[in-house]
Amino acid sequence: MQFEARLEWQRNGQDFLDQRYSRAHEWIFDGGLRVPASSSPLSVPLPMSVADNIDPEEALVAATSSCHMLFFLSIAARRGHVVESYTDSAVGLMEKNAEGRVAFTNITLRPQIVFGGSAWPSEEEIAAIHHEAHEKCYIANSLKAEITIEPAIEPDGSDELPEQTLG
């Protein structure tokens, strides 16, 4: 399998050698989607960065979360569990690694999952589904960073329990 993305950046007459050029650029994907991108304002100060655009660091965290979710949904369905919704508030930590280079050292996934139907998984089965999803996730398998999964376990507050919210 091979995956491609195109990136476009233009200097547009800005000074370049003084490092005060815009880092704004676009990611173009095979379906035609164009995503405005930039360096993070935490890496390159404004106005050379564009705070509203996605940055590579956010994209890596989002890709990790998305990959895990997609495998989780597939595994849950295969096991007969209906997932009504899946929300994740993922956080990536960048710091100096063992080699002294700045890198992602940890990405923490905090999924909140609402189950429906009558075949609700136990907490142990949810943990097993998360473990299998992590083992199969291509993105996680490609990273040196530790991936931590902290599922939230919350009741939905209903006495009738038409859905179950678990992590």
Tab-separated table of N, CA, C and O in Angstrom, residues 65-143:
chain	number	residue	atom	x	y	z
A	65	SER	N	-5.193	9.315	17.135
A	65	SER	CA	-6.527	9.139	17.707
A	65	SER	C	-7.489	8.524	16.691
A	65	SER	O	-8.237	7.596	17.007
A	66	SER	N	-7.471	9.037	15.475
A	66	SER	CA	-8.362	8.556	14.421
A	66	SER	C	-8.098	7.094	14.086
A	66	SER	O	-9.036	6.290	13.955
A	67	CYS	N	-6.835	6.733	13.958
A	67	CYS	CA	-6.471	5.355	13.637
A	67	CYS	C	-6.969	4.404	14.725
A	67	CYS	O	-7.582	3.368	14.438
A	68	HIS	N	-6.737	4.771	15.989
A	68	HIS	CA	-7.185	3.935	17.103
A	68	HIS	C	-8.707	3.790	17.083
A	68	HIS	O	-9.238	2.680	17.210
A	69	MET	N	-9.417	4.915	16.884
A	69	MET	CA	-10.878	4.876	16.853
A	69	MET	C	-11.397	3.969	15.748
A	69	MET	O	-12.313	3.167	15.966
A	70	LEU	N	-10.838	4.085	14.571
A	70	LEU	CA	-11.331	3.289	13.437
A	70	LEU	C	-11.181	1.795	13.703
A	70	LEU	O	-12.076	1.004	13.399
A	71	PHE	N	-10.058	1.393	14.290
A	71	PHE	CA	-9.901	-0.019	14.651
A	71	PHE	C	-10.833	-0.402	15.802
A	71	PHE	O	-11.426	-1.477	15.791
A	72	PHE	N	-10.999	0.486	16.799
A	72	PHE	CA	-11.902	0.201	17.905
A	72	PHE	C	-13.315	-0.058	17.382
A	72	PHE	O	-13.964	-1.039	17.773
A	73	LEU	N	-13.807	0.804	16.502
A	73	LEU	CA	-15.164	0.639	15.954
A	73	LEU	C	-15.308	-0.692	15.227
A	73	LEU	O	-16.305	-1.405	15.398
A	74	SER	N	-14.327	-1.036	14.420
A	74	SER	CA	-14.379	-2.283	13.657
A	74	SER	C	-14.389	-3.502	14.579
A	74	SER	O	-15.157	-4.442	14.382
A	75	ILE	N	-13.538	-3.469	15.602
A	75	ILE	CA	-13.453	-4.603	16.535
A	75	ILE	C	-14.733	-4.715	17.347
A	75	ILE	O	-15.262	-5.816	17.545
A	76	ALA	N	-15.255	-3.580	17.816
A	76	ALA	CA	-16.506	-3.598	18.582
A	76	ALA	C	-17.647	-4.176	17.738
A	76	ALA	O	-18.424	-5.009	18.219
A	77	ALA	N	-17.736	-3.762	16.483
A	77	ALA	CA	-18.783	-4.281	15.596
A	77	ALA	C	-18.626	-5.784	15.388
A	77	ALA	O	-19.610	-6.535	15.435
A	78	ARG	N	-17.390	-6.226	15.167
A	78	ARG	CA	-17.129	-7.654	14.976
A	78	ARG	C	-17.543	-8.456	16.198
A	78	ARG	O	-18.008	-9.590	16.089
A	79	ARG	N	-17.416	-7.862	17.390
A	79	ARG	CA	-17.784	-8.547	18.626
A	79	ARG	C	-19.265	-8.379	18.985
A	79	ARG	O	-19.704	-8.849	20.029
A	80	GLY	N	-20.015	-7.680	18.131
A	80	GLY	CA	-21.453	-7.545	18.347
A	80	GLY	C	-21.875	-6.386	19.222
A	80	GLY	O	-22.998	-6.361	19.727
A	81	HIS	N	-21.004	-5.387	19.394
A	81	HIS	CA	-21.333	-4.228	20.230
A	81	HIS	C	-21.628	-3.025	19.338
A	81	HIS	O	-20.829	-2.693	18.463
A	82	VAL	N	-22.750	-2.353	19.585
A	82	VAL	CA	-23.137	-1.175	18.819
A	82	VAL	C	-22.545	0.060	19.489
A	82	VAL	O	-22.793	0.310	20.672
A	83	VAL	N	-21.772	0.815	18.732
A	83	VAL	CA	-21.217	2.066	19.232
A	83	VAL	C	-22.049	3.196	18.650
A	83	VAL	O	-22.175	3.329	17.439
A	84	GLU	N	-22.644	4.001	19.544
A	84	GLU	CA	-23.461	5.146	19.120
A	84	GLU	C	-22.598	6.370	18.848
A	84	GLU	O	-22.865	7.126	17.920
A	85	SER	N	-21.575	6.578	19.675
A	85	SER	CA	-20.672	7.713	19.465
A	85	SER	C	-19.329	7.427	20.116
A	85	SER	O	-19.224	6.613	21.036
A	86	TYR	N	-18.329	8.097	19.611
A	86	TYR	CA	-16.946	7.955	20.093
A	86	TYR	C	-16.341	9.349	20.035
A	86	TYR	O	-16.300	9.966	18.975
A	87	THR	N	-15.906	9.860	21.154
A	87	THR	CA	-15.277	11.174	21.245
A	87	THR	C	-13.936	11.006	21.953
A	87	THR	O	-13.856	10.306	22.951
A	88	ASP	N	-12.907	11.633	21.426
A	88	ASP	CA	-11.589	11.531	22.049
A	88	ASP	C	-11.010	12.931	22.221
A	88	ASP	O	-11.101	13.756	21.313
A	89	SER	N	-10.438	13.176	23.358
A	89	SER	CA	-9.691	14.410	23.635
A	89	SER	C	-8.224	14.009	23.792
A	89	SER	O	-7.714	13.889	24.905
A	90	ALA	N	-7.568	13.790	22.677
A	90	ALA	CA	-6.186	13.299	22.660
A	90	ALA	C	-5.205	14.438	22.926
A	90	ALA	O	-5.431	15.577	22.515
A	91	VAL	N	-4.108	14.106	23.590
A	91	VAL	CA	-3.075	15.082	23.919
A	91	VAL	C	-1.711	14.465	23.629
A	91	VAL	O	-1.428	13.341	24.042
A	92	GLY	N	-0.868	15.210	22.922
A	92	GLY	CA	0.496	14.767	22.665
A	92	GLY	C	1.482	15.578	23.480
A	92	GLY	O	1.332	16.789	23.609
A	93	LEU	N	2.474	14.918	24.025
A	93	LEU	CA	3.506	15.583	24.827
A	93	LEU	C	4.824	15.564	24.061
A	93	LEU	O	5.329	14.485	23.714
A	94	MET	N	5.350	16.757	23.799
A	94	MET	CA	6.667	16.878	23.165
A	94	MET	C	7.662	17.346	24.210
A	94	MET	O	7.402	18.290	24.944
A	95	GLU	N	8.784	16.656	24.265
A	95	GLU	CA	9.869	17.000	25.171
A	95	GLU	C	11.133	16.335	24.654
A	95	GLU	O	11.094	15.616	23.660
A	96	LYS	N	12.237	16.561	25.330
A	96	LYS	CA	13.478	15.907	24.905
A	96	LYS	C	13.384	14.416	25.195
A	96	LYS	O	12.986	14.001	26.279
A	97	ASN	N	13.753	13.626	24.203
A	97	ASN	CA	13.741	12.166	24.361
A	97	ASN	C	15.086	11.693	24.909
A	97	ASN	O	15.946	12.507	25.264
A	98	ALA	N	15.266	10.397	24.970
A	98	ALA	CA	16.492	9.815	25.523
A	98	ALA	C	17.740	10.244	24.750
A	98	ALA	O	18.838	10.292	25.309
A	99	GLU	N	17.582	10.564	23.462
A	99	GLU	CA	18.712	11.005	22.639
A	99	GLU	C	18.943	12.513	22.752
A	99	GLU	O	19.806	13.059	22.071
A	100	GLY	N	18.118	13.205	23.538
A	100	GLY	CA	18.260	14.642	23.699
A	100	GLY	C	17.608	15.458	22.603
A	100	GLY	O	17.817	16.672	22.525
A	101	ARG	N	16.802	14.822	21.752
A	101	ARG	CA	16.100	15.521	20.677
A	101	ARG	C	14.646	15.750	21.078
A	101	ARG	O	14.043	14.915	21.744
A	102	VAL	N	14.074	16.879	20.653
A	102	VAL	CA	12.667	17.145	20.921
A	102	VAL	C	11.843	16.203	20.058
A	102	VAL	O	12.046	16.102	18.843
A	103	ALA	N	10.935	15.493	20.717
A	103	ALA	CA	10.110	14.493	20.038
A	103	ALA	C	8.829	14.293	20.824
A	103	ALA	O	8.734	14.675	21.993
A	104	PHE	N	7.853	13.681	20.188
A	104	PHE	CA	6.685	13.242	20.940
A	104	PHE	C	7.131	12.058	21.792
A	104	PHE	O	7.636	11.071	21.274
A	105	THR	N	6.972	12.178	23.089
A	105	THR	CA	7.326	11.083	23.987
A	105	THR	C	6.092	10.324	24.445
A	105	THR	O	6.191	9.182	24.867
A	106	ASN	N	4.915	10.975	24.368
A	106	ASN	CA	3.680	10.319	24.770
A	106	ASN	C	2.514	10.952	24.043
A	106	ASN	O	2.477	12.170	23.850
A	107	ILE	N	1.584	10.115	23.633
A	107	ILE	CA	0.292	10.575	23.126
A	107	ILE	C	-0.748	9.852	23.959
A	107	ILE	O	-0.760	8.616	24.024
A	108	THR	N	-1.589	10.637	24.640
A	108	THR	CA	-2.629	10.065	25.488
A	108	THR	C	-3.972	10.208	24.796
A	108	THR	O	-4.361	11.309	24.398
A	109	LEU	N	-4.649	9.078	24.632
A	109	LEU	CA	-5.993	9.056	24.060
A	109	LEU	C	-6.973	8.959	25.228
A	109	LEU	O	-6.777	8.161	26.143
A	110	ARG	N	-8.031	9.774	25.188
A	110	ARG	CA	-9.032	9.782	26.255
A	110	ARG	C	-10.417	9.579	25.641
A	110	ARG	O	-11.255	10.490	25.672
A	111	PRO	N	-10.670	8.395	25.113
A	111	PRO	CA	-11.949	8.178	24.441
A	111	PRO	C	-13.125	8.085	25.410
A	111	PRO	O	-13.002	7.534	26.505
A	112	GLN	N	-14.245	8.648	24.977
A	112	GLN	CA	-15.528	8.471	25.639
A	112	GLN	C	-16.425	7.815	24.602
A	112	GLN	O	-16.602	8.347	23.507
A	113	ILE	N	-16.973	6.673	24.964
A	113	ILE	CA	-17.720	5.869	24.006
A	113	ILE	C	-19.117	5.620	24.547
A	113	ILE	O	-19.282	5.259	25.716
A	114	VAL	N	-20.101	5.822	23.707
A	114	VAL	CA	-21.482	5.524	24.068
A	114	VAL	C	-21.888	4.277	23.295
A	114	VAL	O	-21.827	4.248	22.064
A	115	PHE	N	-22.282	3.245	24.032
A	115	PHE	CA	-22.747	1.996	23.432
A	115	PHE	C	-24.263	1.972	23.439
A	115	PHE	O	-24.904	2.467	24.368
A	116	GLY	N	-24.841	1.386	22.419
A	116	GLY	CA	-26.284	1.195	22.337
A	116	GLY	C	-26.586	-0.281	22.193
A	116	GLY	O	-25.700	-1.125	22.314
A	117	GLY	N	-27.830	-0.587	21.928
A	117	GLY	CA	-28.223	-1.981	21.758
A	117	GLY	C	-28.235	-2.705	23.087
A	117	GLY	O	-28.187	-2.103	24.161
A	118	SER	N	-28.282	-4.008	23.024
A	118	SER	CA	-28.402	-4.807	24.246
A	118	SER	C	-27.121	-5.556	24.607
A	118	SER	O	-27.009	-6.076	25.707
A	119	ALA	N	-26.153	-5.618	23.706
A	119	ALA	CA	-24.915	-6.372	23.972
A	119	ALA	C	-23.813	-5.418	24.413
A	119	ALA	O	-22.890	-5.123	23.669
A	120	TRP	N	-23.931	-4.925	25.642
A	120	TRP	CA	-22.949	-3.983	26.152
A	120	TRP	C	-21.704	-4.716	26.630
A	120	TRP	O	-21.804	-5.710	27.357
A	121	PRO	N	-20.540	-4.220	26.261
A	121	PRO	CA	-19.313	-4.881	26.714
A	121	PRO	C	-19.013	-4.542	28.175
A	121	PRO	O	-19.375	-3.474	28.665
A	122	SER	N	-18.332	-5.445	28.842
A	122	SER	CA	-17.859	-5.186	30.203
A	122	SER	C	-16.638	-4.269	30.126
A	122	SER	O	-16.060	-4.076	29.048
A	123	GLU	N	-16.229	-3.736	31.271
A	123	GLU	CA	-15.024	-2.912	31.304
A	123	GLU	C	-13.814	-3.709	30.827
A	123	GLU	O	-12.938	-3.171	30.147
A	124	GLU	N	-13.770	-4.989	31.181
A	124	GLU	CA	-12.647	-5.835	30.754
A	124	GLU	C	-12.645	-6.012	29.240
A	124	GLU	O	-11.583	-5.999	28.603
A	125	GLU	N	-13.838	-6.176	28.653
A	125	GLU	CA	-13.892	-6.343	27.202
A	125	GLU	C	-13.536	-5.040	26.492
A	125	GLU	O	-12.863	-5.056	25.461
A	126	ILE	N	-13.962	-3.916	27.052
A	126	ILE	CA	-13.590	-2.628	26.466
A	126	ILE	C	-12.074	-2.473	26.483
A	126	ILE	O	-11.468	-2.057	25.491
A	127	ALA	N	-11.448	-2.827	27.597
A	127	ALA	CA	-9.983	-2.760	27.687
A	127	ALA	C	-9.342	-3.668	26.637
A	127	ALA	O	-8.352	-3.293	25.997
A	128	ALA	N	-9.918	-4.857	26.433
A	128	ALA	CA	-9.385	-5.785	25.435
A	128	ALA	C	-9.547	-5.220	24.023
A	128	ALA	O	-8.647	-5.369	23.179
A	129	ILE	N	-10.680	-4.554	23.759
A	129	ILE	CA	-10.904	-3.948	22.440
A	129	ILE	C	-9.885	-2.822	22.225
A	129	ILE	O	-9.281	-2.710	21.153
A	130	HIS	N	-9.675	-1.989	23.250
A	130	HIS	CA	-8.668	-0.921	23.141
A	130	HIS	C	-7.281	-1.512	22.890
A	130	HIS	O	-6.529	-1.006	22.052
A	131	HIS	N	-6.947	-2.580	23.597
A	131	HIS	CA	-5.629	-3.204	23.419
A	131	HIS	C	-5.468	-3.712	21.979
A	131	HIS	O	-4.436	-3.472	21.344
A	132	GLU	N	-6.486	-4.408	21.476
A	132	GLU	CA	-6.407	-4.920	20.099
A	132	GLU	C	-6.340	-3.779	19.092
A	132	GLU	O	-5.573	-3.844	18.120
A	133	ALA	N	-7.134	-2.719	19.319
A	133	ALA	CA	-7.108	-1.560	18.421
A	133	ALA	C	-5.712	-0.935	18.407
A	133	ALA	O	-5.190	-0.579	17.345
A	134	HIS	N	-5.103	-0.829	19.578
A	134	HIS	CA	-3.755	-0.264	19.656
A	134	HIS	C	-2.746	-1.144	18.911
A	134	HIS	O	-1.894	-0.637	18.176
A	135	GLU	N	-2.867	-2.447	19.083
A	135	GLU	CA	-1.948	-3.373	18.405
A	135	GLU	C	-2.077	-3.292	16.888
A	135	GLU	O	-1.095	-3.483	16.164
A	136	LYS	N	-3.284	-3.009	16.379
A	136	LYS	CA	-3.513	-2.984	14.932
A	136	LYS	C	-3.307	-1.612	14.304
A	136	LYS	O	-3.181	-1.518	13.081
A	137	CYS	N	-3.268	-0.557	15.111
A	137	CYS	CA	-3.196	0.808	14.579
A	137	CYS	C	-1.864	1.054	13.866
A	137	CYS	O	-0.802	0.992	14.473
A	138	TYR	N	-1.931	1.347	12.576
A	138	TYR	CA	-0.736	1.572	11.765
A	138	TYR	C	0.067	2.766	12.277
A	138	TYR	O	1.299	2.742	12.266
A	139	ILE	N	-0.638	3.803	12.688
A	139	ILE	CA	0.049	5.013	13.144
A	139	ILE	C	0.820	4.710	14.431
A	139	ILE	O	2.003	5.018	14.548
A	140	ALA	N	0.143	4.105	15.412
A	140	ALA	CA	0.814	3.766	16.673
A	140	ALA	C	2.002	2.850	16.424
A	140	ALA	O	3.051	2.998	17.063
A	141	ASN	N	1.866	1.921	15.486
A	141	ASN	CA	2.957	1.002	15.174
A	141	ASN	C	4.141	1.712	14.529
A	141	ASN	O	5.239	1.162	14.475
A	142	SER	N	3.921	2.922	14.038
A	142	SER	CA	4.975	3.675	13.355
A	142	SER	C	5.695	4.664	14.259
A	142	SER	O	6.697	5.244	13.855
A	143	LEU	N	5.186	4.862	15.456
A	143	LEU	CA	5.731	5.892	16.334
A	143	LEU	C	6.612	5.327	17.438
A	143	LEU	O	6.371	4.228	17.925
